[in-house]
Amino acid sequence: MSETLWAQVARDLTAGITTGRFPIGSLLPTELELCEHYGASRHTVRTAIRQLQDQGLVSRKKKAGTRVEAAAPTSGYRQSLASLEDLIQFGVAHIRTVQETAEVTADASLAAELGCEEGTRWFRISSLRLDGRPGGAPIGWTDVYIDPTYADLGDVVRASPDVLITTLIEQRYGRRSAEIRQDVDAIALPAVRAAALQAKPEAPALRIVRQYLDEKGKVFEISSTIHPAGRFTVSQRLRRMYENGHA
Amino acid sequence: MSETLWAQVARDLTAGITTGRFPIGSLLPTELELCEHYGASRHTVRTAIRQLQDQGLVSRKKKAGTRVEAAAPTSGYRQSLASLEDLIQFGVAHIRTVQETAEVTADASLAAELGCEEGTRWFRISSLRLDGRPGGAPIGWTDVYIDPTYADLGDVVRASPDVLITTLIEQRYGRRSAEIRQDVDAIALPAVRAAALQAKPEAPALRIVRQYLDEKGKVFEISSTIHPAGRFTVSQRLRRMYENGHA
DNA sequence: GGCACTTTTATGTTCGGACATAAAACTCCT
DNA sequence: AGGAGTTTTATGTCCGAACATAAAAGTGCC
């Protein structure tokens, strides 16, 4: 008795995926079918499937079934975001001065920018990012969109100008970001932001849109930041990751 | 009935840890005690504890019990570059049409752009990135700088317009990238590139500079790509990573 | 045809019980 | 005291069953 039953099932399913017996995009047999096939209880089969799910090999949805997402455990490059500097890079932890808050409904244009459904309601917190020196031009302008039920965060955000809003939500509501999606592109600086950012309208600017997803894959926060050219650079270091998980 | 029972238990235990009711190094109550305390089954309590374990908050050992290891979840995000789409995003695998090749020496301006020493000699391969449709405007302009000893790659690059230059170097010289550094910022489109990219000079553009380092940390390839606004977006997905390597 | 409603179904949550296993704790003998 | 063997105990594995829930699929009415 070397290997546990659920580990055997997990291994066999993984093998089926990597060998192509269960191609990417296809559905795995249902739990009941797997129970019968392996002569195991549903509990055991679910434990095995959870293993694959944790490795990102499959995703599950009620009624729809278990879908094969990838043929191999996520390997490739690993980004290290351990240091404070990395967090600043990624989360923009610069000092924030809140300019305005409002409850908005996403029209077609905003929905396209944020990558959300049209008609979604958001509570928006707009702020300027400064780099500490009082004299210098601002680094950027950020619009943070959060679930309207968190609207009371507005005051807290003003009170803690150096804490990430994501962190505030986690502390206050226990909702953690399990995944972050970031899109970076270039745009012409919108005229309405030119004055506040001390730059010319239509000047080149970097736009960073980040979606924060919880464990269930639901987006609960979106931020859109605009940096005039030369004031901010998105930096990353990716190291090749080996099978054993080390870099 | 908003939150599941096991999630409530997990949250309460997490709160107990962060508030110091269960200090680091101490042992949590046994499963049976927690069952009684929360009026839940052992299965439910175990699911909750597994959550904390996955987050690296506690460790478990038979007989010894459940030990508190950390007061806050180990944060750290992992970037998944598993799918082909991700590789295209990162390596720009679009079809390439080589425009010119030359041997250059980095002056102060180029050294600043590439982040290398002034005076370094490079072999430069300049190419346009197309997206397949013959009619459309190009996606971007790429200057790839490689060690002059690899100059004979110029012909190979022309012959294989859809293969990453990094891959070619690896195949031909066995030199593998162990780390990639990427910097993204916004610039005004240089006048000399405007015509080829079918855009106006000074128009907003995205610039992506990537350094490829080998195992010893030596940079052997640098690429600088310019994309006029709206033609390219740098996309990333980061998933929270836990101690055990799972997500 | 298209919209509103009901049914079906696969996964999610929760319970209760049983036995296995590893490691600490204890006992006992020399 | 100290090592060998036994007991205790908390976690690990596994089963069976029931109900909840979300989403697809089917149904029927206008």
Coordinates of C-alpha atoms (C1' of nucleotides) in Angstrom, one line a residue:
Chain A
M1 CA 0.0 0.0 0.0
S2 CA 2.3 2.7 -1.2
E3 CA 0.1 5.3 -2.9
T4 CA -3.3 6.5 -1.7
L5 CA -6.3 5.8 -3.8
W6 CA -7.1 9.4 -4.5
A7 CA -3.4 10.0 -5.6
Q8 CA -3.7 7.1 -8.0
V9 CA -6.9 8.5 -9.5
A10 CA -5.3 11.9 -9.8
R11 CA -2.2 10.5 -11.4
D12 CA -4.3 8.5 -13.9
L13 CA -6.4 11.5 -14.8
T14 CA -3.3 13.7 -15.2
A15 CA -1.8 11.0 -17.5
G16 CA -5.0 11.0 -19.5
I17 CA -4.7 14.7 -20.0
T18 CA -1.0 14.8 -21.0
T19 CA -1.4 11.9 -23.4
G20 CA -4.3 13.6 -25.1
R21 CA -7.0 11.1 -24.1
F22 CA -8.7 14.1 -22.6
P23 CA -7.8 16.9 -25.0
I24 CA -7.7 20.5 -23.9
G25 CA -11.2 22.0 -24.0
S26 CA -12.9 18.7 -23.6
L27 CA -14.9 17.6 -20.5
L28 CA -13.8 15.0 -18.1
P29 CA -16.2 12.2 -17.2
T30 CA -18.6 13.2 -14.4
E31 CA -17.8 12.4 -10.8
L32 CA -20.3 9.6 -10.8
E33 CA -18.8 8.0 -13.9
L34 CA -15.3 8.3 -12.4
C35 CA -16.5 6.7 -9.2
E36 CA -17.8 3.7 -11.1
H37 CA -14.7 3.5 -13.3
Y38 CA -12.2 3.5 -10.4
G39 CA -14.5 1.8 -7.9
A40 CA -14.0 4.7 -5.5
S41 CA -16.3 6.9 -3.5
R42 CA -17.3 10.3 -4.7
H43 CA -15.3 11.8 -1.9
T44 CA -12.1 10.2 -3.2
V45 CA -12.7 11.2 -6.8
R46 CA -13.4 14.8 -5.7
T47 CA -10.1 14.9 -3.8
A48 CA -8.3 13.7 -6.9
I49 CA -10.0 16.3 -9.1
R50 CA -9.2 19.0 -6.6
Q51 CA -5.6 18.2 -7.0
L52 CA -5.8 18.8 -10.7
Q53 CA -7.8 21.9 -10.1
D54 CA -5.1 23.2 -7.8
Q55 CA -2.5 22.6 -10.5
G56 CA -4.6 24.6 -13.0
L57 CA -5.2 21.6 -15.2
V58 CA -8.9 21.7 -15.0
S59 CA -11.7 24.1 -14.2
R60 CA -15.1 23.2 -12.9
K61 CA -18.6 24.7 -13.2
K62 CA -21.9 23.5 -11.9
K63 CA -23.8 21.4 -14.3
A64 CA -21.3 22.2 -17.1
G65 CA -18.8 19.7 -15.8
T66 CA -15.0 19.5 -15.5
R67 CA -13.1 21.1 -18.4
V68 CA -9.5 20.4 -19.3
E69 CA -7.6 23.7 -19.4
A70 CA -4.0 22.8 -19.8
A71 CA -2.0 19.8 -20.7
A72 CA 0.8 20.4 -18.3
P73 CA 1.1 22.0 -14.8
T74 CA 1.8 25.6 -15.1
S75 CA 5.5 25.8 -15.7
G76 CA 7.5 28.3 -17.6
Y77 CA 8.6 31.5 -16.1
R78 CA 7.9 32.6 -12.7
Q79 CA 7.6 36.2 -11.7
S80 CA 8.9 37.1 -8.3
L81 CA 6.9 39.7 -6.6
A82 CA 8.5 39.3 -3.2
S83 CA 10.2 42.5 -2.6
L84 CA 8.5 45.8 -1.6
E85 CA 9.8 47.3 -4.8
D86 CA 8.0 44.7 -6.8
L87 CA 4.8 45.4 -5.0
I88 CA 5.1 49.1 -5.6
Q89 CA 5.6 48.3 -9.3
F90 CA 2.6 46.1 -9.4
G91 CA 0.2 47.7 -7.0
V92 CA 1.3 51.3 -7.3
A93 CA 1.7 52.0 -3.7
H94 CA 2.7 55.6 -4.1
I95 CA 1.1 58.1 -2.0
R96 CA -2.5 58.7 -3.0
T97 CA -4.5 61.9 -2.8
V98 CA -8.2 61.2 -3.4
Q99 CA -9.8 63.6 -5.8
E100 CA -13.3 62.4 -5.9
T101 CA -15.6 59.5 -5.3
A102 CA -18.8 58.6 -7.2
E103 CA -21.1 55.8 -8.0
V104 CA -21.1 55.1 -11.7
T105 CA -22.7 52.7 -14.2
A106 CA -20.5 51.3 -16.9
D107 CA -21.5 52.5 -20.3
A108 CA -20.2 50.9 -23.5
S109 CA -17.0 52.9 -23.5
L110 CA -16.2 52.3 -19.8
A111 CA -17.1 48.7 -20.1
A112 CA -14.6 48.3 -23.0
E113 CA -11.9 50.0 -21.1
L114 CA -12.4 48.0 -17.9
G115 CA -13.3 44.7 -19.6
C116 CA -16.5 44.3 -17.7
E117 CA -20.2 44.0 -18.6
E118 CA -22.0 47.0 -19.8
G119 CA -24.4 48.2 -17.1
T120 CA -22.3 47.0 -14.2
R121 CA -22.5 49.4 -11.2
W122 CA -19.3 50.5 -9.6
F123 CA -18.1 52.8 -6.8
R124 CA -15.3 54.8 -8.2
I125 CA -12.4 56.3 -6.2
S126 CA -10.3 58.7 -8.3
S127 CA -6.9 59.8 -7.0
L128 CA -3.6 61.4 -8.0
R129 CA -0.4 59.5 -7.4
L130 CA 2.5 61.6 -6.1
D131 CA 6.0 60.6 -5.6
G132 CA 6.7 62.3 -2.3
R133 CA 8.4 65.5 -3.5
P134 CA 5.9 68.2 -3.2
G135 CA 7.2 70.2 -6.2
G136 CA 7.3 67.4 -8.8
A137 CA 4.6 66.6 -11.3
P138 CA 2.2 63.8 -10.3
I139 CA 3.1 60.2 -11.4
G140 CA -0.3 59.3 -12.6
W141 CA -4.1 59.4 -12.2
T142 CA -5.9 56.3 -10.9
D143 CA -9.6 55.4 -11.1
V144 CA -10.3 52.5 -8.8
Y145 CA -13.7 50.7 -9.3
I146 CA -15.0 48.6 -6.5
D147 CA -18.2 46.8 -5.7
P148 CA -20.7 49.4 -4.5
T149 CA -21.3 47.4 -1.3
Y150 CA -17.8 48.5 -0.3
A151 CA -18.7 52.2 -0.8
D152 CA -17.9 52.9 2.9
L153 CA -14.3 52.3 2.1
G154 CA -14.2 55.8 0.7
D155 CA -13.4 57.4 4.0
V156 CA -10.9 54.7 5.0
V157 CA -9.1 55.2 1.7
R158 CA -8.7 58.9 2.4
A159 CA -7.4 58.1 5.9
S160 CA -4.7 55.6 4.7
P161 CA -3.1 57.2 1.6
D162 CA -0.3 54.7 1.5
V163 CA -2.2 51.4 1.7
L164 CA -3.3 49.5 -1.3
I165 CA -7.1 49.4 -1.7
T166 CA -6.9 45.7 -2.2
T167 CA -5.3 45.3 1.2
L168 CA -8.0 47.5 2.7
I169 CA -10.7 45.2 1.2
E170 CA -8.9 42.2 2.5
Q171 CA -8.6 43.5 6.0
R172 CA -12.2 44.8 6.2
Y173 CA -14.2 42.3 4.3
G174 CA -11.9 39.2 4.1
R175 CA -12.1 39.1 0.4
R176 CA -8.6 38.3 -1.1
S177 CA -7.4 38.6 -4.6
A178 CA -6.5 35.2 -5.9
E179 CA -5.6 36.4 -9.4
I180 CA -4.7 39.7 -10.9
R181 CA -5.0 40.5 -14.6
Q182 CA -3.1 43.4 -15.9
D183 CA -3.3 45.0 -19.4
V184 CA -0.9 47.7 -20.4
D185 CA -1.2 49.8 -23.5
A186 CA -0.5 53.3 -24.8
I187 CA -3.1 56.0 -25.2
A188 CA -3.2 59.7 -25.9
L189 CA -3.7 61.6 -22.7
P190 CA -7.4 62.5 -22.3
A191 CA -8.0 66.3 -22.2
V192 CA -9.9 66.1 -18.9
R193 CA -6.8 64.7 -17.1
A194 CA -4.2 67.0 -18.7
A195 CA -4.4 69.8 -16.2
A196 CA -4.3 67.6 -13.1
L197 CA -1.3 65.6 -14.5
Q198 CA 0.5 68.7 -15.6
A199 CA 0.9 67.5 -19.2
K200 CA -0.4 68.4 -22.6
P201 CA -3.7 66.9 -23.9
E202 CA -3.0 64.1 -26.5
A203 CA 0.5 63.6 -25.1
P204 CA 1.6 59.9 -25.0
A205 CA 0.6 58.1 -21.8
L206 CA 0.8 54.6 -20.4
R207 CA -2.5 53.1 -19.3
I208 CA -2.6 50.2 -16.9
V209 CA -5.8 48.3 -16.2
R210 CA -5.8 45.8 -13.5
Q211 CA -8.6 43.4 -12.6
Y212 CA -8.6 41.8 -9.2
L213 CA -10.4 38.4 -9.0
D214 CA -11.4 36.4 -5.9
E215 CA -11.1 32.7 -5.4
K216 CA -14.3 32.1 -7.5
G217 CA -13.0 34.1 -10.4
K218 CA -15.3 37.0 -9.8
V219 CA -13.9 40.5 -10.4
F220 CA -14.4 42.7 -7.3
E221 CA -12.0 45.5 -8.1
I222 CA -10.7 47.2 -11.2
S223 CA -8.2 49.9 -11.4
S224 CA -7.2 52.0 -14.4
T225 CA -4.1 54.2 -14.1
I226 CA -2.8 56.7 -16.5
H227 CA 0.9 57.8 -16.5
P228 CA 2.2 60.5 -18.8
A229 CA 5.2 59.3 -20.8
G230 CA 8.4 59.2 -18.8
R231 CA 6.9 59.1 -15.4
F232 CA 6.4 55.5 -14.9
T233 CA 7.7 52.2 -16.3
V234 CA 6.2 48.7 -15.8
S235 CA 9.1 46.4 -14.9
Q236 CA 9.2 42.7 -14.6
R237 CA 11.7 40.0 -14.1
L238 CA 10.8 36.4 -15.1
R239 CA 13.0 33.5 -14.2
R240 CA 12.8 30.2 -15.9
M241 CA 11.2 27.7 -13.6
Y242 CA 12.2 24.1 -13.5
E243 CA 10.2 21.0 -12.9
N244 CA 11.0 20.9 -9.2
G245 CA 9.5 24.3 -8.7
H246 CA 12.8 26.0 -8.1
A247 CA 14.2 28.8 -10.0
Chain B
M1 CA -27.3 31.7 3.6
S2 CA -24.5 33.7 2.1
E3 CA -21.3 32.1 3.2
T4 CA -20.7 28.4 3.4
L5 CA -20.1 26.8 6.8
W6 CA -16.5 25.8 6.2
A7 CA -15.7 29.3 4.9
Q8 CA -17.0 30.8 8.1
V9 CA -14.9 28.4 10.1
A10 CA -11.9 29.2 8.0
R11 CA -12.5 32.9 8.3
D12 CA -12.9 32.7 12.1
L13 CA -9.7 30.7 12.5
T14 CA -7.8 33.1 10.3
A15 CA -9.1 36.0 12.3
G16 CA -8.0 34.2 15.5
I17 CA -4.5 33.8 14.0
T18 CA -4.1 37.4 12.8
T19 CA -5.5 38.9 16.1
G20 CA -3.0 36.8 18.1
R21 CA -5.6 34.6 19.8
F22 CA -3.6 31.7 18.2
P23 CA 0.0 33.0 18.3
I24 CA 2.6 31.8 15.9
G25 CA 4.1 28.5 17.0
S26 CA 1.1 27.5 19.1
L27 CA -1.3 24.6 18.3
L28 CA -4.8 25.0 17.1
P29 CA -7.5 23.1 18.9
T30 CA -7.9 19.5 17.6
E31 CA -10.4 18.7 14.9
L32 CA -12.8 17.2 17.4
E33 CA -12.7 20.2 19.6
L34 CA -13.3 22.5 16.6
C35 CA -16.2 20.3 15.5
E36 CA -17.8 20.8 18.9
H37 CA -17.1 24.5 19.1
Y38 CA -18.6 25.2 15.7
G39 CA -21.2 22.5 15.7
A40 CA -19.9 21.3 12.4
S41 CA -18.8 17.9 11.2
R42 CA -15.2 16.8 11.0
H43 CA -15.4 17.0 7.2
T44 CA -16.4 20.6 7.3
V45 CA -13.7 21.5 9.9
R46 CA -11.0 19.7 7.8
T47 CA -12.0 21.6 4.7
A48 CA -11.6 24.9 6.6
I49 CA -8.2 23.9 7.9
R50 CA -7.1 22.8 4.5
Q51 CA -7.8 26.3 3.3
L52 CA -5.5 27.7 5.9
Q53 CA -2.9 25.0 5.1
D54 CA -3.0 25.9 1.4
Q55 CA -2.4 29.5 2.4
G56 CA 0.6 28.5 4.4
L57 CA -0.9 29.7 7.7
V58 CA -0.7 26.4 9.5
S59 CA 1.1 23.1 9.1
R60 CA -0.2 19.7 10.3
K61 CA 1.5 16.6 11.6
K62 CA -0.1 13.4 12.8
K63 CA -0.6 13.3 16.5
A64 CA 1.3 16.5 16.9
G65 CA -1.6 18.7 15.8
T66 CA -2.0 21.8 13.8
R67 CA 0.6 24.4 14.3
V68 CA 0.3 28.1 13.4
E69 CA 3.1 29.0 11.1
A70 CA 2.4 32.6 9.9
A71 CA 0.1 35.4 10.8
A72 CA -0.5 36.5 7.3
P73 CA -0.9 34.6 4.1
T74 CA 2.3 34.3 2.1
S75 CA 1.7 36.6 -0.7
G76 CA 3.5 36.3 -4.0
Y77 CA 2.0 36.0 -7.4
R78 CA 2.9 33.5 -10.1
Q79 CA 2.6 34.4 -13.7
S80 CA 1.4 31.7 -15.9
L81 CA 3.0 31.6 -19.3
A82 CA 1.8 28.2 -20.2
S83 CA -0.4 28.8 -23.3
L84 CA 0.7 29.7 -26.7
E85 CA -1.2 32.9 -26.4
D86 CA 0.9 33.9 -23.4
L87 CA 4.1 33.2 -25.3
I88 CA 2.9 35.3 -28.2
Q89 CA 2.1 38.1 -25.7
F90 CA 5.5 37.9 -24.2
G91 CA 7.8 37.0 -27.0
V92 CA 5.9 38.7 -29.8
A93 CA 5.7 35.8 -32.2
H94 CA 3.9 37.6 -34.9
I95 CA 5.2 37.3 -38.4
R96 CA 8.3 39.3 -38.9
T97 CA 9.7 40.9 -42.0
V98 CA 13.3 41.9 -41.6
Q99 CA 14.0 45.5 -42.8
E100 CA 17.7 45.8 -42.2
T101 CA 20.6 44.4 -40.2
A102 CA 23.7 46.3 -39.0
E103 CA 26.5 46.2 -36.5
V104 CA 26.2 49.1 -34.1
T105 CA 28.0 50.4 -31.0
A106 CA 25.8 51.7 -28.2
D107 CA 26.1 55.5 -27.7
A108 CA 24.8 57.2 -24.6
S109 CA 21.2 57.4 -25.9
L110 CA 21.0 53.7 -27.0
A111 CA 22.7 52.5 -23.9
A112 CA 20.1 54.3 -21.8
E113 CA 17.2 52.8 -23.8
L114 CA 18.6 49.3 -23.7
G115 CA 20.0 49.5 -20.2
C116 CA 23.5 48.3 -21.3
E117 CA 27.0 49.7 -21.0
E118 CA 27.9 52.6 -23.3
G119 CA 30.3 51.3 -26.0
T120 CA 28.9 47.8 -26.2
R121 CA 28.9 46.3 -29.7
W122 CA 25.7 44.7 -31.0
F123 CA 24.4 43.1 -34.1
R124 CA 21.0 44.7 -34.8
I125 CA 18.1 43.1 -36.7
S126 CA 15.3 45.5 -37.4
S127 CA 11.9 44.1 -38.5
L128 CA 8.3 45.0 -38.8
R129 CA 5.6 42.9 -37.1
L130 CA 2.6 42.1 -39.1
D131 CA -0.5 40.4 -38.0
G132 CA -1.2 38.3 -41.0
R133 CA -3.7 40.3 -42.9
P134 CA -1.8 41.9 -45.8
G135 CA -3.9 45.1 -45.8
G136 CA -3.7 46.1 -42.2
A137 CA -1.2 48.5 -40.6
P138 CA 1.9 46.9 -38.9
I139 CA 1.6 46.0 -35.3
G140 CA 5.0 47.3 -34.4
W141 CA 8.7 47.8 -35.1
T142 CA 11.3 45.7 -33.4
D143 CA 15.0 46.1 -33.0
V144 CA 16.7 43.0 -31.8
Y145 CA 20.3 43.4 -30.5
I146 CA 22.3 40.2 -30.2
D147 CA 26.0 39.4 -29.5
P148 CA 27.9 40.2 -32.7
T149 CA 29.3 36.6 -32.7
Y150 CA 25.8 35.5 -33.6
A151 CA 25.8 37.8 -36.7
D152 CA 25.3 34.8 -39.0
L153 CA 21.8 34.5 -37.6
G154 CA 20.7 37.3 -39.8
D155 CA 20.0 34.9 -42.7
V156 CA 18.3 32.3 -40.5
V157 CA 16.0 35.0 -39.1
R158 CA 14.9 36.0 -42.6
A159 CA 14.2 32.4 -43.4
S160 CA 12.1 31.7 -40.4
P161 CA 9.8 34.7 -39.9
D162 CA 7.6 33.1 -37.3
V163 CA 10.2 31.8 -34.9
L164 CA 11.4 33.7 -31.9
I165 CA 15.0 34.8 -32.2
T166 CA 15.6 33.6 -28.7
T167 CA 14.5 30.1 -29.8
L168 CA 16.9 30.3 -32.8
I169 CA 19.8 31.2 -30.6
E170 CA 18.9 28.3 -28.3
Q171 CA 18.7 25.9 -31.2
R172 CA 21.9 27.0 -32.9
Y173 CA 24.2 27.9 -30.0
G174 CA 22.6 26.2 -27.1
R175 CA 22.4 29.4 -25.1
R176 CA 19.2 29.5 -23.1
S177 CA 17.5 32.4 -21.5
A178 CA 17.3 31.8 -17.7
E179 CA 15.8 35.2 -17.0
I180 CA 13.9 37.8 -18.9
R181 CA 13.6 41.4 -17.9
Q182 CA 10.9 43.5 -19.4
D183 CA 10.3 47.2 -19.2
V184 CA 7.2 48.8 -20.6
D185 CA 6.7 52.5 -21.0
A186 CA 5.0 55.1 -23.2
I187 CA 6.8 57.3 -25.7
A188 CA 6.1 59.6 -28.5
L189 CA 6.6 57.8 -31.8
P190 CA 10.0 58.7 -33.3
A191 CA 9.8 60.5 -36.6
V192 CA 12.0 57.9 -38.4
R193 CA 9.6 55.1 -37.6
A194 CA 6.3 56.9 -38.4
A195 CA 6.2 56.1 -42.1
A196 CA 6.9 52.4 -41.7
L197 CA 4.3 52.0 -39.0
Q198 CA 1.7 54.1 -40.8
A199 CA 1.2 56.5 -37.9
K200 CA 1.9 60.1 -37.2
P201 CA 5.2 61.3 -35.7
E202 CA 4.8 62.1 -32.0
A203 CA 1.7 59.9 -31.8
P204 CA 1.5 57.8 -28.5
A205 CA 3.2 54.5 -28.6
L206 CA 4.1 51.6 -26.4
R207 CA 7.7 50.7 -26.0
I208 CA 8.7 47.3 -24.7
V209 CA 12.4 46.6 -23.9
R210 CA 13.4 43.0 -23.1
Q211 CA 16.7 41.7 -21.9
Y212 CA 17.5 38.0 -22.1
L213 CA 20.0 36.7 -19.6
D214 CA 21.7 33.4 -19.6
E215 CA 22.4 31.2 -16.5
K216 CA 25.3 33.3 -15.5
G217 CA 23.3 36.5 -15.6
K218 CA 24.9 37.8 -18.8
V219 CA 22.7 39.7 -21.2
F220 CA 23.0 38.1 -24.7
E221 CA 20.0 39.6 -26.4
I222 CA 18.0 42.8 -26.1
S223 CA 14.9 43.6 -28.0
S224 CA 13.1 47.0 -28.2
T225 CA 9.7 47.0 -29.7
I226 CA 7.5 50.0 -30.5
H227 CA 3.8 49.7 -31.0
P228 CA 1.6 52.6 -32.0
A229 CA -1.3 53.1 -29.5
G230 CA -4.2 50.7 -30.0
R231 CA -2.2 48.0 -31.9
F232 CA -0.8 46.0 -29.0
T233 CA -1.5 45.4 -25.3
V234 CA 0.7 43.7 -22.8
S235 CA -1.4 41.3 -20.9
Q236 CA -0.6 39.3 -17.8
R237 CA -2.3 37.1 -15.4
L238 CA -0.9 36.6 -12.0
R239 CA -2.2 34.0 -9.6
R240 CA -1.5 34.0 -5.9
M241 CA 1.0 31.4 -5.0
Y242 CA 1.1 29.5 -1.8
E243 CA 3.9 27.8 0.1
N244 CA 3.2 24.4 -1.2
G245 CA 3.4 25.6 -4.8
H246 CA -0.2 25.3 -5.4
A247 CA -2.5 28.0 -6.5
Chain C
dG1 C1' -39.9 32.3 -33.5
dG2 C1' -39.0 34.0 -29.0
dC3 C1' -39.7 34.7 -24.2
dA4 C1' -40.9 32.7 -19.5
dC5 C1' -41.1 28.8 -16.9
dT6 C1' -39.9 24.1 -15.4
dT7 C1' -37.0 20.1 -15.4
dT8 C1' -32.7 17.9 -15.4
dT9 C1' -28.1 17.4 -14.1
dA10 C1' -23.3 17.9 -12.4
dT11 C1' -21.0 20.1 -9.0
dG12 C1' -20.9 22.0 -4.1
dT13 C1' -21.8 21.5 0.9
dT14 C1' -22.6 18.9 4.9
dC15 C1' -23.4 15.1 7.8
dG16 C1' -22.1 10.5 10.1
dG17 C1' -19.2 6.6 10.6
dA18 C1' -15.1 3.5 10.2
dC19 C1' -10.4 2.2 10.0
dA20 C1' -5.3 3.4 9.0
dT21 C1' -1.1 5.7 10.4
dA22 C1' 2.4 8.3 12.5
dA23 C1' 4.3 10.1 16.4
dA24 C1' 4.2 11.5 21.0
dA25 C1' 3.6 9.7 25.6
dC26 C1' 3.8 6.2 28.6
dT27 C1' 5.3 1.7 30.7
dC28 C1' 8.4 -1.6 31.9
dC29 C1' 12.5 -4.2 32.3
dT30 C1' 17.4 -4.3 32.8
Chain D
dA1 C1' 18.9 6.1 33.8
dG2 C1' 18.0 4.4 29.4
dG3 C1' 16.5 1.6 25.7
dA4 C1' 12.6 -1.4 24.0
dG5 C1' 8.1 -2.1 23.5
dT6 C1' 3.1 -0.6 24.1
dT7 C1' -0.6 2.7 24.4
dT8 C1' -2.8 6.8 23.2
dT9 C1' -4.1 10.3 20.2
dA10 C1' -4.6 13.6 16.4
dT11 C1' -4.5 13.6 11.7
dG12 C1' -5.2 11.0 7.1
dT13 C1' -7.9 8.1 4.1
dC14 C1' -12.2 6.2 2.7
dC15 C1' -17.0 5.1 2.5
dG16 C1' -22.2 6.1 2.1
dA17 C1' -25.9 9.3 2.0
dA18 C1' -28.6 13.5 1.6
dC19 C1' -29.7 18.0 0.2
dA20 C1' -28.4 22.7 -2.0
dT21 C1' -27.3 25.2 -6.1
dA22 C1' -26.3 26.9 -10.6
dA23 C1' -26.7 26.4 -15.2
dA24 C1' -27.9 23.9 -19.3
dA25 C1' -31.7 21.8 -21.5
dG26 C1' -36.2 21.1 -22.4
dT27 C1' -41.3 22.8 -22.4
dG28 C1' -45.0 25.5 -23.5
dC29 C1' -47.4 29.6 -24.2
dC30 C1' -48.1 33.9 -26.9

